[in-house]
Amino acid sequence: MGLASEKTPIWIARDFSKCSGCRRCEIVCSLFHEKRVWPEASRIRVFMLAPGIEFPHFCAQCEDYPCVQACPVSALSVSKETGAVIVDSSACIGCGKCIEACPGRIPHMHPKESKILICNLCGGDPQCVKVCQEGLWNALRIVPRGNYSYKLYARTPEEIARDLAVKIFGEDGERYV
Amino acid sequence: MIRGYAGKFLEVDLSTQSFKEVEFSDEVLGDYVGGRGLATKILWDRLGDKWETIDPLGQENLLLFLTGPLTGFFPGGRICVSGKSPQSNGVVGSTVGGEFGVELKCAGYDGVIVAGEAEKPCYIFIKDSDVEIRDASHIWGLDAKQTVAVLTRECRELLKARYPQKGEWKEPSILYIGPAGENKVRTAAVAAKWSHAAGYGGYGAVMGSKRLKAIAVKGTGPLPEVADMEGVKALMQEVCNNAYESELWRRWGTGSAGYEVGAKTSSEPVRNWQEEWHDERSFGVNEFENRVWIKQYWGDFGCPTTCLKLAVVRSGKFKGAITDNPDYELQAYLGTNLGIFTPEENVYMASVIDDLGLCGIQTGNILGFAAELFQRGILTNKDLDGIELKWGDAEAFAVLAKKIAYREGIGNILAEGTYRAALKIGEMKGVDVMPYAVQVKGVGVGAHGIRSEKDYPEIYSYACSVQCGDHTSTACMPLDDFRSELMMAFHDSGVYCYFNVFGLSRTVVFNFYKAVTGIELTREDWVAAKAMKIIQLQRAMLLLGGPDLKWNPEIHDDNPPRFYEPMPSGPYKGKKIEKARVDEEKHKYYELVGWDERGIPRSETLRRLGLDDVDKALEKLR
Ligand code: SF4
Ligand code: SF4
Ligand code: SF4
């Protein structure tokens, strides 16, 4: 096994209907990147627009990366190794153009510093997937990145929540969101 | 400063519509920890000298929402709700799962103290240090699901409008009451999500008396600094690994017991505890799993067990009823205790109770009581406004539950809780109905009987508990037993989910406390000194009681009369509890916790613990 070749681009597959709402992913993501338990500074955030329909909201790594293109100061780039969006926080001016450009409004500002937060796949070893798998919820799973329309997963919390509510509670579900 | 705390508490006075920040010294936090422990200290210091005159539903009462140092770190987030209880007239620490406690700490507060009484319905909105009292007239009257839906939308809009550019705002965490709390029903719960409830104590009614419909909080900060982050991480992993091993507990939660407890240990309430045994296989957990579950794992912040499940009735006349799958307590109290033995009807009852904002345990207790009075012809269908309150009739029980929540007709009497209703009905009918009231000092007992002596509570467990009928906090010996209320007071004061402790060594929670706070605390020291102090304070306030009811331990430190009747069925048929044995055990327990033969904390006990003012206040009872 070659050392460098271990970093084949990956993607995090997601089955929202399996999400238990435990937020273990938020805890490890913030511990890993911020050294604190800090749900709002986690790059993966679990939304609960209605009880029972919790789901993780995080970067889908769209194939055309609209956020990267929208950044006026080139603070965003794409990692060749992982396919993740990399934020250069020293360059980020916190204008929020990437949020507007993202079809899922996924990037968000760090709550205390002027830098945007976007999942960087932990450099190829996603911490969130580990805990989700460890707990056997399997809402998150690592798969090799291929030539697919990942952009379909970049959806707003409202869109995801409505679909999920119908899937979980039936037609009626939507009225709770 | 002690690590693990945000360092300040928010005090809101609804009468003057004002806020301030309050701090407690390291000494107080070290001694009382948080949650239930700290609640006793705050209540005694602030209300102790006039305790007997404080009406739990009057504006002088304080309503406390307290986290603990372990909230957010120990897997399974919770918040502790307390105040003078409108059920026991003492202090009950009642905890509820969810994200509220974590969110509050992220906003920079260890707790919220609510004083006074608002003129109009309101809710408190907290975004970090921005606090606002907002009008709630548009949500007053809404049921649980509607309240959550409207508030979640409204608060997110507010966040977006006030704090633009941040990206999408996550929803705030919400605690609220349903119609039952608004109508000051003494069995009303403080609810989280749709179906999570701080039920014991009746604090939903206190919230209603203050016209406080909800508290919504969004915190954007990190959890406080801890003393030893590597230690905390390792302990989190240890707790999680232990939970992952318990497959049946994770898969079924306490819901596995709805059939098991009846069939195996004969300690499940059936038809208002007339029996404690059933072998009704339709009520097995597999039936719930196959027929009503739509989500197998559902959990609160950081939880590895995710023992909750979501259930929906898919067909039949209760189609569309949604709730978290009834846990053991609700399978018992909204199932077997009402003669209901099908998952669909049980889920329907639980969803009705959620929506009304009632406590499922306390309300199940009172519904069973009413049904037995109907069975005995003491309450007629005329008394019940035409309801034929037959065992097993979920629709009839649901109609009565609504009457309780809205205080209509007989509901107005039953809304006072089993004990007070029994006094009233006894007077009305000229019959002593207390033998059918399965409660201890105003609190309906949890769904674990003691007659078979095969389940966990000891025969004096409810009789001597400072939380009365609360099955999560029972008296037992030795005092450092893992089921003892002195140990339970640690979980309720650290404020985290006790279900994630099962199977772990008993030092883990204290190691966790040390890693978070930096303070060394041994189990011995906790039990002999700190918990002891908390228990004495709770006991003192319980005995002082007032203004409408007072407890005399010689009479009221006792089991419900039903537990002295022989069991009519099952493998323990004929078994009952002997009063003489209860008295004997009770006195042993009194001795251990330093109470005199009449159950009043001894002067020397209180003085040794530095509670001289409590000693003085109890003088009049001696
Ligand atoms: S760890 Fe998995 S199950 Fe838990 S909240 Fe995150 S995505 Fe959901
Ligand atoms: S999902 Fe949003 S943040 Fe991620 S690549 Fe696409 S546009 Fe960028
Ligand atoms: S892969 Fe890493 S950065 Fe991305 S959400 Fe998961 S833990 Fe956070």
Coordinates of N, CA and C in Angstrom, one line a residue, chain A residues 16-24 26-27 31-32 35-41 45-54 57 94-97 99-100 104-112 116 131 134-137 156-158 168-169 172 174-177, chain B residues 72-73 75 99 102-103 106 128 145-146 148-149 152-153 156-157 160 165-172 193-194 218-226 229 233 236-237 240-241 244 247 250 294-295 297-306 310-312 320 322:
Chain A
F16 N -30.3 10.5 6.2 CA -30.8 11.4 7.2 C -31.9 10.7 8.1
S17 N -32.6 9.8 7.5 CA -33.7 9.1 8.2 C -33.2 8.3 9.4
K18 N -31.9 7.9 9.3 CA -31.3 7.1 10.4 C -30.7 8.0 11.5
C19 N -30.7 9.3 11.3 CA -30.0 10.1 12.3 C -30.8 10.1 13.6
S20 N -30.1 9.7 14.7 CA -30.8 9.6 16.0 C -31.0 11.0 16.7
G21 N -30.2 12.0 16.2 CA -30.3 13.3 16.9 C -29.4 13.3 18.1
C22 N -28.4 12.4 18.2 CA -27.6 12.3 19.3 C -26.5 13.5 19.4
R23 N -26.2 14.0 18.2 CA -25.2 15.1 18.2 C -23.8 14.8 18.6
R24 N -23.6 13.5 18.6 CA -22.2 13.0 18.9 C -21.3 13.6 17.8
E26 N -21.5 16.5 16.3 CA -21.2 17.9 16.6 C -20.1 18.0 17.7
I27 N -20.2 17.1 18.7 CA -19.3 17.1 19.8 C -17.9 16.8 19.3
L31 N -14.7 19.3 19.0 CA -13.5 18.9 19.8 C -12.2 18.8 18.9
F32 N -12.4 18.2 17.8 CA -11.3 18.0 16.9 C -10.7 19.4 16.3
K35 N -11.1 22.2 19.8 CA -10.6 21.8 21.1 C -11.6 22.1 22.2
R36 N -12.8 22.3 21.9 CA -13.9 22.5 22.9 C -15.2 21.8 22.4
V37 N -16.1 21.5 23.4 CA -17.4 21.1 22.9 C -18.2 22.4 22.6
W38 N -18.5 22.5 21.3 CA -19.0 23.8 20.8 C -19.9 23.6 19.6
P39 N -21.1 23.2 19.9 CA -22.1 22.8 18.8 C -22.2 23.9 17.7
E40 N -22.2 25.2 18.1 CA -22.3 26.2 17.0 C -21.1 26.4 16.2
A41 N -19.9 25.9 16.7 CA -18.7 26.0 15.9 C -18.4 24.7 15.2
R45 N -23.7 20.5 11.6 CA -24.6 20.9 12.7 C -25.9 20.1 12.5
V46 N -26.4 19.6 13.6 CA -27.6 18.8 13.6 C -28.8 19.8 13.8
F47 N -29.7 19.8 12.8 CA -30.9 20.7 12.9 C -32.1 19.8 13.4
M48 N -33.0 20.5 14.1 CA -34.2 19.8 14.5 C -35.3 20.8 14.4
L49 N -35.8 21.0 13.1 CA -36.8 21.9 12.9 C -38.2 21.4 13.4
A50 N -38.2 20.1 13.6 CA -39.4 19.5 14.3 C -38.8 18.3 15.1
P51 N -39.3 18.0 16.3 CA -38.8 16.9 17.0 C -38.9 15.6 16.2
G52 N -37.9 14.8 16.3 CA -37.9 13.5 15.6 C -37.3 13.5 14.2
I53 N -37.1 14.7 13.7 CA -36.6 14.8 12.3 C -35.2 15.5 12.3
E54 N -34.4 15.1 13.3 CA -33.0 15.6 13.4 C -32.2 15.1 12.1
H57 N -26.4 18.7 9.0 CA -26.4 19.7 7.8 C -24.9 20.0 7.6
G94 N -15.3 37.3 5.9 CA -16.6 37.1 6.6 C -17.7 37.8 5.8
C95 N -17.6 37.9 4.5 CA -18.6 38.7 3.7 C -19.9 37.8 3.6
G96 N -19.8 36.5 3.7 CA -21.0 35.7 3.6 C -21.4 35.4 2.1
K97 N -20.6 35.7 1.1 CA -21.0 35.4 -0.3 C -21.1 33.9 -0.5
I99 N -22.1 31.7 1.6 CA -23.4 31.3 2.1 C -24.5 31.5 1.0
E100 N -24.5 32.7 0.5 CA -25.5 33.0 -0.6 C -25.4 32.1 -1.8
G104 N -27.5 25.0 -0.4 CA -28.0 24.5 0.8 C -27.8 25.5 2.0
R105 N -27.2 26.7 1.7 CA -26.9 27.7 2.7 C -26.1 27.0 3.8
I106 N -25.1 26.2 3.5 CA -24.4 25.4 4.4 C -23.3 26.1 5.2
P107 N -22.4 26.9 4.5 CA -21.3 27.5 5.3 C -21.9 28.4 6.4
H108 N -21.3 28.5 7.5 CA -21.7 29.5 8.5 C -20.5 30.1 9.2
M109 N -20.8 31.3 9.7 CA -19.7 32.0 10.4 C -19.3 31.4 11.7
H110 N -18.1 31.3 12.0 CA -17.6 30.9 13.3 C -18.3 31.9 14.3
P111 N -18.8 31.4 15.4 CA -19.5 32.3 16.3 C -18.7 33.3 17.0
K112 N -17.4 33.1 17.1 CA -16.6 34.1 17.8 C -15.5 34.8 16.9
I116 N -15.3 31.7 8.1 CA -16.4 30.9 7.7 C -16.0 29.4 8.0
V131 N -17.9 8.4 15.0 CA -18.8 8.2 16.1 C -20.2 7.8 15.6
E134 N -19.7 4.1 15.1 CA -19.5 3.5 16.4 C -20.8 3.2 17.1
G135 N -21.7 4.2 17.0 CA -23.0 4.1 17.6 C -24.0 3.3 16.8
L136 N -23.5 2.8 15.7 CA -24.4 1.9 14.8 C -25.6 2.6 14.3
W137 N -25.6 4.0 14.3 CA -26.7 4.7 13.7 C -26.5 4.7 12.1
T156 N -31.3 23.3 1.7 CA -31.5 24.1 2.9 C -32.1 23.3 4.0
P157 N -31.9 23.7 5.2 CA -32.5 22.9 6.3 C -34.0 22.8 6.2
E158 N -34.7 23.8 5.7 CA -36.1 23.7 5.5 C -36.5 22.6 4.5
I168 N -40.8 10.4 7.4 CA -40.9 9.8 8.7 C -42.4 9.7 9.3
F169 N -43.1 10.9 9.1 CA -44.4 10.9 9.7 C -45.6 10.7 8.8
D172 N -48.8 14.0 6.6 CA -49.1 15.0 7.6 C -47.9 15.7 8.2
E174 N -45.4 17.3 7.2 CA -45.0 18.7 6.8 C -45.5 19.8 7.7
R175 N -46.7 19.6 8.3 CA -47.3 20.7 9.0 C -46.6 21.0 10.3
Y176 N -45.7 20.1 10.7 CA -45.0 20.3 12.0 C -43.7 21.1 11.8
V177 N -43.3 21.3 10.5 CA -42.0 22.0 10.3 C -42.3 23.5 10.1
Chain B
G72 N -23.9 18.5 29.3 CA -23.2 18.7 28.1 C -22.0 17.8 27.9
F73 N -21.3 17.5 29.0 CA -20.1 16.7 29.0 C -20.5 15.2 29.2
P75 N -22.5 12.1 28.7 CA -23.4 11.8 27.6 C -24.9 11.7 28.1
E99 N -31.8 19.3 24.7 CA -30.7 20.1 24.5 C -30.7 21.4 25.3
V102 N -27.7 22.3 27.6 CA -26.5 22.5 26.9 C -26.6 23.9 26.2
E103 N -27.7 24.1 25.6 CA -27.9 25.4 24.9 C -27.7 26.6 25.8
C106 N -24.2 27.1 26.7 CA -23.6 27.8 25.5 C -23.9 29.3 25.5
D128 N -27.7 34.2 23.7 CA -26.5 34.6 24.5 C -26.9 35.5 25.6
K145 N -47.4 20.1 20.1 CA -46.8 20.1 18.8 C -46.9 21.4 18.1
Q146 N -48.1 22.1 18.3 CA -48.3 23.4 17.7 C -47.3 24.4 18.4
V148 N -44.4 24.0 19.8 CA -43.1 23.8 19.3 C -42.9 24.3 17.9
A149 N -43.9 23.9 17.0 CA -43.8 24.3 15.6 C -43.8 25.9 15.5
T152 N -40.6 27.5 17.2 CA -39.3 27.2 16.4 C -39.2 28.1 15.2
R153 N -40.3 28.2 14.5 CA -40.3 29.1 13.3 C -40.1 30.5 13.7
R156 N -36.5 31.3 14.9 CA -35.5 31.3 13.9 C -35.7 32.6 13.0
E157 N -36.9 33.0 12.8 CA -37.1 34.2 12.0 C -36.5 35.4 12.7
K160 N -32.8 35.3 12.5 CA -32.3 35.8 11.1 C -32.4 37.3 11.0
Q165 N -26.4 37.4 8.3 CA -25.1 37.1 7.8 C -24.4 35.9 8.4
K166 N -25.0 35.4 9.4 CA -24.3 34.3 10.1 C -24.4 33.0 9.4
G167 N -25.3 32.9 8.4 CA -25.6 31.6 7.9 C -26.9 31.2 8.5
E168 N -27.3 29.9 8.2 CA -28.6 29.5 8.7 C -28.5 29.3 10.2
W169 N -29.5 29.8 10.9 CA -29.6 29.7 12.3 C -30.2 28.3 12.7
K170 N -29.6 27.7 13.5 CA -30.2 26.4 14.1 C -31.3 26.8 15.0
E171 N -32.3 26.0 15.2 CA -33.4 26.3 16.0 C -32.9 26.5 17.5
P172 N -33.6 27.3 18.3 CA -33.3 27.3 19.7 C -33.8 26.1 20.4
K193 N -39.1 19.2 23.5 CA -39.4 18.6 22.3 C -40.9 18.4 22.2
W194 N -41.4 17.2 21.9 CA -42.9 17.1 21.9 C -43.4 16.3 23.1
K218 N -31.0 30.2 22.6 CA -30.0 29.9 21.6 C -28.7 30.4 22.1
G219 N -27.7 29.5 22.3 CA -26.4 29.9 22.8 C -25.4 29.6 21.7
T220 N -24.5 30.6 21.5 CA -23.5 30.3 20.4 C -22.1 30.1 20.9
G221 N -21.9 30.1 22.2 CA -20.6 29.9 22.8 C -20.2 28.5 22.9
P222 N -19.0 28.2 23.4 CA -18.6 26.8 23.7 C -19.1 26.5 25.1
L223 N -19.1 25.2 25.4 CA -19.3 24.8 26.8 C -18.2 25.3 27.6
P224 N -18.3 25.6 28.9 CA -17.3 26.1 29.7 C -16.0 25.3 29.6
E225 N -14.9 26.0 30.0 CA -13.6 25.3 30.1 C -13.7 24.2 31.2
V226 N -13.0 23.1 31.0 CA -13.0 22.0 32.0 C -11.6 21.9 32.5
M229 N -9.4 18.3 29.9 CA -10.1 17.9 28.7 C -9.8 16.5 28.2
K233 N -12.6 13.7 27.7 CA -12.8 12.9 26.4 C -12.7 11.4 26.7
M236 N -15.8 10.3 28.4 CA -17.0 10.3 27.5 C -17.0 9.0 26.7
Q237 N -15.8 8.6 26.2 CA -15.6 7.4 25.5 C -15.9 6.2 26.3
C240 N -19.6 5.9 26.6 CA -20.2 5.5 25.4 C -20.0 4.0 25.1
N241 N -18.7 3.6 25.3 CA -18.4 2.2 25.0 C -19.3 1.2 25.9
Y244 N -22.8 1.1 24.4 CA -22.9 0.4 23.2 C -23.0 -1.1 23.4
E247 N -27.0 -4.0 24.2 CA -27.8 -3.9 23.0 C -29.3 -3.9 23.3
R250 N -30.3 -0.4 24.5 CA -30.3 0.6 23.5 C -31.5 0.3 22.5
I294 N -41.5 4.1 14.2 CA -41.1 4.6 13.0 C -39.6 5.0 13.1
K295 N -39.1 5.0 14.3 CA -37.7 5.3 14.4 C -37.2 4.5 15.6
Y297 N -34.0 4.6 17.0 CA -33.1 5.3 17.9 C -33.3 6.8 17.9
W298 N -33.6 7.3 19.1 CA -33.8 8.7 19.2 C -33.2 9.1 20.5
G299 N -32.4 10.2 20.5 CA -31.7 10.5 21.7 C -31.5 12.0 22.0
D300 N -31.0 12.3 23.1 CA -30.7 13.7 23.5 C -29.2 13.9 23.4
F301 N -28.8 15.1 23.6 CA -27.5 15.6 23.4 C -26.4 14.7 23.9
G302 N -25.6 14.2 23.0 CA -24.4 13.4 23.3 C -24.7 12.0 23.7
C303 N -25.9 11.5 23.5 CA -26.3 10.2 24.1 C -25.9 9.0 23.2
P304 N -25.2 8.0 23.8 CA -24.9 6.8 23.1 C -26.0 5.8 23.1
T305 N -26.9 5.9 24.1 CA -27.9 4.9 24.2 C -29.1 5.1 23.3
T306 N -29.4 6.4 23.1 CA -30.6 6.8 22.2 C -31.7 5.8 22.4
L310 N -39.5 6.6 18.2 CA -40.7 7.4 17.8 C -41.7 6.4 17.4
A311 N -43.0 6.7 17.8 CA -44.1 5.8 17.4 C -45.2 6.6 16.8
V312 N -45.8 6.0 15.8 CA -47.0 6.5 15.2 C -48.1 5.4 15.0
G320 N -52.6 8.3 13.1 CA -51.9 9.6 13.1 C -51.4 10.0 14.5
I322 N -49.0 10.6 17.3 CA -47.5 10.5 17.3 C -47.0 10.7 18.7

